[in-house]
PDB file of C-alpha atoms in Angstrom:
ATOM      1  CA  MET A 283      15.120  33.670  20.591  1.00  0.00           C
ATOM      2  CA  ILE A 284      13.659  36.019  18.096  1.00  0.00           C
ATOM      3  CA  SER A 285      17.021  36.501  16.373  1.00  0.00           C
ATOM      4  CA  SER A 286      17.909  32.602  16.405  1.00  0.00           C
ATOM      5  CA  ARG A 287      14.341  31.862  14.720  1.00  0.00           C
ATOM      6  CA  SER A 288      14.788  34.413  12.263  1.00  0.00           C
ATOM      7  CA  ASN A 289      18.411  32.976  11.381  1.00  0.00           C
ATOM      8  CA  GLN A 290      16.695  29.618  11.104  1.00  0.00           C
ATOM      9  CA  GLN A 291      13.981  30.711   8.750  1.00  0.00           C
ATOM     10  CA  GLN A 292      16.623  32.730   6.536  1.00  0.00           C
ATOM     11  CA  GLN A 293      18.742  29.553   6.313  1.00  0.00           C
ATOM     12  CA  MET A 294      15.710  27.653   5.269  1.00  0.00           C
ATOM     13  CA  ARG A 295      14.685  30.202   2.612  1.00  0.00           C
ATOM     14  CA  THR A 296      18.311  30.124   1.216  1.00  0.00           C
ATOM     15  CA  SER A 297      18.476  26.360   0.952  1.00  0.00           C
ATOM     16  CA  HIS A 298      15.075  25.920  -0.486  1.00  0.00           C
ATOM     17  CA  GLY A 299      14.404  28.797  -2.802  1.00  0.00           C
ATOM     18  CA  ASP A 300      12.550  31.259  -0.683  1.00  0.00           C
ATOM     19  CA  TYR A 301       9.878  28.596   0.218  1.00  0.00           C
ATOM     20  CA  PRO A 302      10.391  27.673   4.106  1.00  0.00           C
ATOM     21  CA  GLY A 303       7.594  25.003   3.896  1.00  0.00           C
ATOM     22  CA  LEU A 304       9.524  22.645   1.549  1.00  0.00           C
ATOM     23  CA  LYS A 305      11.864  19.636   2.529  1.00  0.00           C
ATOM     24  CA  LYS A 306      15.314  19.478   0.792  1.00  0.00           C
ATOM     25  CA  GLY A 307      14.777  18.284  -2.745  1.00  0.00           C
ATOM     26  CA  GLU A 308      10.909  18.798  -2.592  1.00  0.00           C
ATOM     27  CA  VAL A 309       9.161  20.708  -5.564  1.00  0.00           C
ATOM     28  CA  SER A 310       6.155  23.053  -5.281  1.00  0.00           C
ATOM     29  CA  THR A 311       3.446  22.146  -7.446  1.00  0.00           C
ATOM     30  CA  GLY A 312      -0.216  22.965  -7.738  1.00  0.00           C
ATOM     31  CA  THR A 313      -2.985  22.810 -10.256  1.00  0.00           C
ATOM     32  CA  THR A 314      -6.678  22.036 -10.844  1.00  0.00           C
ATOM     33  CA  ILE A 315      -7.598  19.430 -13.772  1.00  0.00           C
ATOM     34  CA  ILE A 316     -10.921  17.936 -14.417  1.00  0.00           C
ATOM     35  CA  ALA A 317     -12.550  15.497 -16.915  1.00  0.00           C
ATOM     36  CA  ILE A 318     -16.361  14.709 -17.100  1.00  0.00           C
ATOM     37  CA  PRO A 319     -18.103  12.442 -19.780  1.00  0.00           C
ATOM     38  CA  MET A 320     -21.343  13.717 -21.229  1.00  0.00           C
ATOM     39  CA  VAL A 321     -23.972  11.982 -23.386  1.00  0.00           C
ATOM     40  CA  ASP A 322     -22.481  13.554 -26.553  1.00  0.00           C
ATOM     41  CA  GLY A 323     -18.632  13.942 -25.646  1.00  0.00           C
ATOM     42  CA  VAL A 324     -16.077  14.384 -22.937  1.00  0.00           C
ATOM     43  CA  VAL A 325     -15.295  17.923 -21.488  1.00  0.00           C
ATOM     44  CA  VAL A 326     -11.767  18.324 -19.886  1.00  0.00           C
ATOM     45  CA  GLY A 327     -10.464  21.457 -18.395  1.00  0.00           C
ATOM     46  CA  ALA A 328      -7.455  22.946 -16.327  1.00  0.00           C
ATOM     47  CA  ASP A 329      -6.211  26.190 -15.098  1.00  0.00           C
ATOM     48  CA  CYS A 330      -3.144  27.901 -16.649  1.00  0.00           C
ATOM     49  CA  ARG A 331      -0.716  28.633 -13.802  1.00  0.00           C
ATOM     50  CA  VAL A 332       2.782  27.324 -13.571  1.00  0.00           C
ATOM     51  CA  SER A 333       4.964  28.202 -10.781  1.00  0.00           C
ATOM     52  CA  THR A 334       8.479  27.737  -9.651  1.00  0.00           C
ATOM     53  CA  GLY A 335       8.269  27.947  -5.762  1.00  0.00           C
ATOM     54  CA  SER A 336       6.553  31.180  -5.089  1.00  0.00           C
ATOM     55  CA  TYR A 337       7.151  32.674  -8.427  1.00  0.00           C
ATOM     56  CA  VAL A 338       4.454  32.385 -11.198  1.00  0.00           C
ATOM     57  CA  ALA A 339       6.460  31.412 -14.342  1.00  0.00           C
ATOM     58  CA  ASN A 340       3.422  31.175 -16.763  1.00  0.00           C
ATOM     59  CA  ARG A 341       0.129  32.422 -16.402  1.00  0.00           C
ATOM     60  CA  VAL A 342      -1.316  30.973 -19.748  1.00  0.00           C
ATOM     61  CA  SER A 343       0.253  27.540 -19.883  1.00  0.00           C
ATOM     62  CA  ASP A 344      -1.702  24.672 -21.587  1.00  0.00           C
ATOM     63  CA  LYS A 345      -1.861  21.798 -19.375  1.00  0.00           C
ATOM     64  CA  ILE A 346      -4.287  19.653 -21.657  1.00  0.00           C
ATOM     65  CA  SER A 347      -2.119  17.601 -24.097  1.00  0.00           C
ATOM     66  CA  GLN A 348      -3.449  15.664 -27.005  1.00  0.00           C
ATOM     67  CA  LEU A 349      -2.254  12.083 -27.139  1.00  0.00           C
ATOM     68  CA  SER A 350      -4.202  11.045 -30.233  1.00  0.00           C
ATOM     69  CA  THR A 351      -6.898  12.267 -32.453  1.00  0.00           C
ATOM     70  CA  HIS A 352      -9.604  11.683 -29.863  1.00  0.00           C
ATOM     71  CA  ILE A 353      -7.552  11.169 -26.690  1.00  0.00           C
ATOM     72  CA  PHE A 354      -6.447  14.038 -24.205  1.00  0.00           C
ATOM     73  CA  CYS A 355      -4.206  14.311 -21.090  1.00  0.00           C
ATOM     74  CA  CYS A 356      -4.793  16.642 -18.288  1.00  0.00           C
ATOM     75  CA  ARG A 357      -1.446  17.167 -16.417  1.00  0.00           C
ATOM     76  CA  SER A 358      -0.603  17.706 -12.927  1.00  0.00           C
ATOM     77  CA  GLY A 359       2.404  17.616 -10.892  1.00  0.00           C
ATOM     78  CA  SER A 360       5.839  18.499 -12.179  1.00  0.00           C
ATOM     79  CA  ALA A 361       5.462  20.391 -15.785  1.00  0.00           C
ATOM     80  CA  ALA A 362       8.802  18.803 -17.075  1.00  0.00           C
ATOM     81  CA  ASP A 363       7.919  15.329 -16.084  1.00  0.00           C
ATOM     82  CA  THR A 364       4.182  15.427 -17.512  1.00  0.00           C
ATOM     83  CA  GLN A 365       5.418  17.126 -20.592  1.00  0.00           C
ATOM     84  CA  ALA A 366       8.097  14.201 -21.169  1.00  0.00           C
ATOM     85  CA  LEU A 367       5.573  11.459 -20.300  1.00  0.00           C
ATOM     86  CA  THR A 368       2.806  12.891 -22.748  1.00  0.00           C
ATOM     87  CA  ASP A 369       5.587  13.177 -25.486  1.00  0.00           C
ATOM     88  CA  TYR A 370       6.522   9.467 -25.113  1.00  0.00           C
ATOM     89  CA  VAL A 371       3.065   8.153 -24.773  1.00  0.00           C
ATOM     90  CA  LYS A 372       1.966  10.131 -28.042  1.00  0.00           C
ATOM     91  CA  PHE A 373       5.021   8.853 -29.769  1.00  0.00           C
ATOM     92  CA  TYR A 374       4.075   5.048 -28.812  1.00  0.00           C
ATOM     93  CA  LEU A 375       0.282   5.532 -29.731  1.00  0.00           C
ATOM     94  CA  ASN A 376       1.269   6.981 -33.112  1.00  0.00           C
ATOM     95  CA  ASN A 377       3.399   3.831 -33.810  1.00  0.00           C
ATOM     96  CA  LEU A 378       0.488   1.627 -32.453  1.00  0.00           C
ATOM     97  CA  SER A 379      -1.805   3.260 -34.936  1.00  0.00           C
ATOM     98  CA  VAL A 380       0.466   2.948 -37.851  1.00  0.00           C
ATOM     99  CA  GLU A 381       1.185  -0.828 -37.048  1.00  0.00           C
ATOM    100  CA  THR A 382      -2.592  -1.734 -36.341  1.00  0.00           C
ATOM    101  CA  GLY A 383      -4.246   0.687 -38.860  1.00  0.00           C
ATOM    102  CA  ARG A 384      -6.728   1.823 -36.288  1.00  0.00           C
ATOM    103  CA  GLU A 385      -6.743   4.760 -33.783  1.00  0.00           C
ATOM    104  CA  PRO A 386      -5.762   3.493 -29.955  1.00  0.00           C
ATOM    105  CA  THR A 387      -8.456   3.157 -27.418  1.00  0.00           C
ATOM    106  CA  VAL A 388      -8.640   5.416 -24.258  1.00  0.00           C
ATOM    107  CA  LYS A 389      -7.810   2.231 -22.173  1.00  0.00           C
ATOM    108  CA  VAL A 390      -4.665   1.427 -23.943  1.00  0.00           C
ATOM    109  CA  ALA A 391      -3.466   5.203 -23.675  1.00  0.00           C
ATOM    110  CA  ALA A 392      -4.347   5.176 -20.009  1.00  0.00           C
ATOM    111  CA  HIS A 393      -2.596   1.931 -19.177  1.00  0.00           C
ATOM    112  CA  LEU A 394       0.481   2.987 -21.235  1.00  0.00           C
ATOM    113  CA  MET A 395       0.743   6.245 -19.079  1.00  0.00           C
ATOM    114  CA  ARG A 396       0.158   4.128 -16.080  1.00  0.00           C
ATOM    115  CA  ARG A 397       3.134   1.828 -16.950  1.00  0.00           C
ATOM    116  CA  MET A 398       5.657   4.637 -17.571  1.00  0.00           C
ATOM    117  CA  CYS A 399       4.475   6.396 -14.438  1.00  0.00           C
ATOM    118  CA  TYR A 400       4.820   3.266 -12.248  1.00  0.00           C
ATOM    119  CA  ASP A 401       8.145   2.227 -13.764  1.00  0.00           C
ATOM    120  CA  ASN A 402       9.608   5.561 -12.984  1.00  0.00           C
ATOM    121  CA  LYS A 403       7.612   6.374  -9.812  1.00  0.00           C
ATOM    122  CA  GLU A 404      10.606   7.098  -7.656  1.00  0.00           C
ATOM    123  CA  LYS A 405      11.944   9.632 -10.303  1.00  0.00           C
ATOM    124  CA  LEU A 406       8.739  11.440 -11.311  1.00  0.00           C
ATOM    125  CA  MET A 407       6.048  13.817  -9.892  1.00  0.00           C
ATOM    126  CA  ALA A 408       3.121  13.268 -12.080  1.00  0.00           C
ATOM    127  CA  GLY A 409      -0.612  12.961 -11.573  1.00  0.00           C
ATOM    128  CA  VAL A 410      -2.801  12.859 -14.937  1.00  0.00           C
ATOM    129  CA  ILE A 411      -6.203  12.267 -16.208  1.00  0.00           C
ATOM    130  CA  VAL A 412      -6.604  10.413 -19.581  1.00  0.00           C
ATOM    131  CA  SER A 413      -9.892  10.946 -21.236  1.00  0.00           C
ATOM    132  CA  GLY A 414     -11.422  10.775 -24.750  1.00  0.00           C
ATOM    133  CA  TRP A 415     -13.644   8.712 -27.210  1.00  0.00           C
ATOM    134  CA  ASP A 416     -12.815   5.386 -29.121  1.00  0.00           C
ATOM    135  CA  PRO A 417     -15.437   3.101 -31.068  1.00  0.00           C
ATOM    136  CA  VAL A 418     -14.790   0.309 -28.599  1.00  0.00           C
ATOM    137  CA  ASP A 419     -15.853   1.960 -25.000  1.00  0.00           C
ATOM    138  CA  GLY A 420     -17.226   5.181 -26.143  1.00  0.00           C
ATOM    139  CA  PHE A 421     -16.619   8.086 -23.978  1.00  0.00           C
ATOM    140  CA  SER A 422     -14.330   7.327 -20.964  1.00  0.00           C
ATOM    141  CA  VAL A 423     -12.018   8.888 -18.145  1.00  0.00           C
ATOM    142  CA  TYR A 424      -9.118   7.278 -16.432  1.00  0.00           C
ATOM    143  CA  GLN A 425      -7.447   8.786 -13.484  1.00  0.00           C
ATOM    144  CA  ILE A 426      -3.584   8.153 -12.743  1.00  0.00           C
ATOM    145  CA  PRO A 427      -2.606   9.726  -9.317  1.00  0.00           C
ATOM    146  CA  LEU A 428       0.755   9.803  -7.751  1.00  0.00           C
ATOM    147  CA  GLY A 429       1.896   6.237  -7.246  1.00  0.00           C
ATOM    148  CA  ALA A 430       0.440   5.305 -10.697  1.00  0.00           C
ATOM    149  CA  THR A 431      -2.818   3.676  -9.788  1.00  0.00           C
ATOM    150  CA  CYS A 432      -4.966   3.508 -13.009  1.00  0.00           C
ATOM    151  CA  LEU A 433      -8.812   3.844 -12.096  1.00  0.00           C
ATOM    152  CA  LYS A 434     -11.684   4.214 -14.791  1.00  0.00           C
ATOM    153  CA  VAL A 435     -13.892   6.749 -13.012  1.00  0.00           C
ATOM    154  CA  PRO A 436     -17.293   8.416 -13.815  1.00  0.00           C
ATOM    155  CA  PHE A 437     -15.441  11.765 -13.609  1.00  0.00           C
ATOM    156  CA  ALA A 438     -12.220  12.971 -12.375  1.00  0.00           C
ATOM    157  CA  ILE A 439     -10.748  15.892 -10.493  1.00  0.00           C
ATOM    158  CA  SER A 440      -7.008  16.242  -9.584  1.00  0.00           C
ATOM    159  CA  GLY A 441      -4.518  18.776  -8.433  1.00  0.00           C
ATOM    160  CA  SER A 442      -4.038  20.740  -5.362  1.00  0.00           C
ATOM    161  CA  GLY A 443      -7.281  22.620  -6.015  1.00  0.00           C
ATOM    162  CA  SER A 444      -9.446  19.418  -6.337  1.00  0.00           C
ATOM    163  CA  GLY A 445     -10.313  19.348  -2.724  1.00  0.00           C
ATOM    164  CA  TYR A 446     -12.261  22.734  -2.918  1.00  0.00           C
ATOM    165  CA  ILE A 447     -14.602  21.610  -5.682  1.00  0.00           C
ATOM    166  CA  TYR A 448     -15.657  17.811  -5.181  1.00  0.00           C
ATOM    167  CA  GLY A 449     -18.784  18.868  -3.321  1.00  0.00           C
ATOM    168  CA  LEU A 450     -19.657  21.390  -6.181  1.00  0.00           C
ATOM    169  CA  VAL A 451     -19.170  18.704  -8.932  1.00  0.00           C
ATOM    170  CA  ASP A 452     -21.022  15.893  -6.960  1.00  0.00           C
ATOM    171  CA  SER A 453     -23.910  18.239  -6.438  1.00  0.00           C
ATOM    172  CA  GLU A 454     -24.244  19.490 -10.111  1.00  0.00           C
ATOM    173  CA  TYR A 455     -23.044  16.750 -12.326  1.00  0.00           C
ATOM    174  CA  ARG A 456     -25.419  14.842 -14.318  1.00  0.00           C
ATOM    175  CA  PRO A 457     -24.365  11.945 -16.601  1.00  0.00           C
ATOM    176  CA  ASP A 458     -27.271  13.274 -19.132  1.00  0.00           C
ATOM    177  CA  MET A 459     -25.703  16.570 -19.453  1.00  0.00           C
ATOM    178  CA  THR A 460     -24.884  18.127 -22.836  1.00  0.00           C
ATOM    179  CA  CYS A 461     -21.456  19.134 -23.644  1.00  0.00           C
ATOM    180  CA  GLU A 462     -22.362  22.880 -23.420  1.00  0.00           C
ATOM    181  CA  GLU A 463     -23.741  22.329 -19.986  1.00  0.00           C
ATOM    182  CA  GLY A 464     -20.684  20.351 -19.188  1.00  0.00           C
ATOM    183  CA  ARG A 465     -18.201  22.950 -20.187  1.00  0.00           C
ATOM    184  CA  THR A 466     -20.152  25.580 -18.135  1.00  0.00           C
ATOM    185  CA  LEU A 467     -19.730  23.179 -15.210  1.00  0.00           C
ATOM    186  CA  VAL A 468     -16.046  22.582 -15.805  1.00  0.00           C
ATOM    187  CA  LYS A 469     -15.373  26.373 -16.040  1.00  0.00           C
ATOM    188  CA  LYS A 470     -17.380  27.059 -12.902  1.00  0.00           C
ATOM    189  CA  ALA A 471     -15.587  24.338 -10.865  1.00  0.00           C
ATOM    190  CA  VAL A 472     -12.139  25.359 -11.934  1.00  0.00           C
ATOM    191  CA  ALA A 473     -12.818  29.110 -11.376  1.00  0.00           C
ATOM    192  CA  HIS A 474     -14.153  28.048  -7.774  1.00  0.00           C
ATOM    193  CA  ALA A 475     -10.851  26.023  -7.316  1.00  0.00           C
ATOM    194  CA  MET A 476      -8.679  29.035  -8.617  1.00  0.00           C
ATOM    195  CA  ALA A 477     -10.394  31.437  -5.994  1.00  0.00           C
ATOM    196  CA  ARG A 478      -9.675  29.152  -3.091  1.00  0.00           C
ATOM    197  CA  ASP A 479      -6.362  27.391  -4.030  1.00  0.00           C
ATOM    198  CA  GLY A 480      -3.175  29.669  -4.116  1.00  0.00           C
ATOM    199  CA  SER A 481      -1.313  27.240  -6.281  1.00  0.00           C
ATOM    200  CA  SER A 482      -4.135  27.434  -9.247  1.00  0.00           C
ATOM    201  CA  GLY A 483      -4.899  30.588 -11.156  1.00  0.00           C
ATOM    202  CA  GLY A 484      -4.314  32.319 -14.406  1.00  0.00           C
ATOM    203  CA  SER A 485      -7.010  31.490 -16.997  1.00  0.00           C
ATOM    204  CA  ILE A 486      -9.166  28.424 -17.893  1.00  0.00           C
ATOM    205  CA  ARG A 487      -8.670  26.016 -20.909  1.00  0.00           C
ATOM    206  CA  THR A 488     -11.282  23.589 -21.896  1.00  0.00           C
ATOM    207  CA  VAL A 489     -11.614  20.934 -24.635  1.00  0.00           C
ATOM    208  CA  VAL A 490     -14.851  19.128 -25.864  1.00  0.00           C
ATOM    209  CA  ILE A 491     -13.931  15.887 -27.146  1.00  0.00           C
ATOM    210  CA  LYS A 492     -16.423  14.261 -29.697  1.00  0.00           C
ATOM    211  CA  PRO A 493     -16.208  11.559 -32.272  1.00  0.00           C
ATOM    212  CA  ASP A 494     -16.538  14.108 -35.161  1.00  0.00           C
ATOM    213  CA  GLY A 495     -13.889  16.706 -33.664  1.00  0.00           C
ATOM    214  CA  ASN A 496     -12.473  18.446 -30.762  1.00  0.00           C
ATOM    215  CA  ASP A 497     -13.418  22.004 -29.675  1.00  0.00           C
ATOM    216  CA  ARG A 498     -10.964  23.969 -27.727  1.00  0.00           C
ATOM    217  CA  ASP A 499     -11.879  27.118 -25.711  1.00  0.00           C
ATOM    218  CA  TYR A 500      -9.938  29.881 -23.779  1.00  0.00           C
ATOM    219  CA  THR A 501     -11.316  31.782 -20.877  1.00  0.00           C
ATOM    220  CA  PRO A 502      -9.033  34.700 -19.782  1.00  0.00           C
ATOM    221  CA  GLY A 503      -8.383  35.754 -16.142  1.00  0.00           C
ATOM    222  CA  ASN A 504     -10.756  38.787 -16.363  1.00  0.00           C
ATOM    223  CA  SER A 505     -13.803  36.643 -17.664  1.00  0.00           C
ATOM    224  CA  LEU A 506     -13.865  34.004 -15.273  1.00  0.00           C
ATOM    225  CA  PRO A 507     -17.444  32.844 -14.150  1.00  0.00           C
ATOM    226  CA  PHE A 508     -16.481  33.152 -10.444  1.00  0.00           C
ATOM    227  CA  GLY A 509     -13.845  35.036  -8.406  1.00  0.00           C
ATOM    228  CA  PRO A 510     -12.704  38.479  -7.949  1.00  0.00           C
ATOM    229  CA  THR A 511     -13.635  39.590 -11.637  1.00  0.00           C
ATOM    230  CA  GLY A 512     -16.519  37.064 -11.947  1.00  0.00           C
TER     231      GLY A 512
END
């Protein structure tokens, strides 16, 4: 019985890349992304770990992609799929701004992303958060999970680490927070998710989106606000 079970596990490792919990053709993914609007901006954040099965391929990946001047996208799921999606959406938004002579709105960017995710939902593994500022709606956050539903939300958390921090963000988030308070909360939340979720890790990247410019920040793994070194 022991040898039979051992042989079965060995066959599963061989066929699924040393990851016996996965089905045939299934891809292991994991991340933590978050976006919260403030009175004077929007703060987005993400961890930096990219894995291929049980192997960490990149500890300092940038999962926050800029779609337009004041619109950003936080990516979760397959890195290849989400990078291709953001490249397409950025291209279309740039063409739209040239044709209309004005910057695209966050709503347009979110629904364009939703349309591309929905039309290719059988081929893609992508869950994203589109957030930013525009002169029509101000600061806004849209969440597009797997399946390509598009929801405008007060704040958004997604990825495999999100389940560990919903209570934390619910208890500490206030709509009247400043961007500095928001950035502190985002770092704290992502650090807690990284400490609990085995698929999130590395370091933390954040971006504060404001009408007068965007401010990027990087927190290395040995300076996290919570965790083994925090």
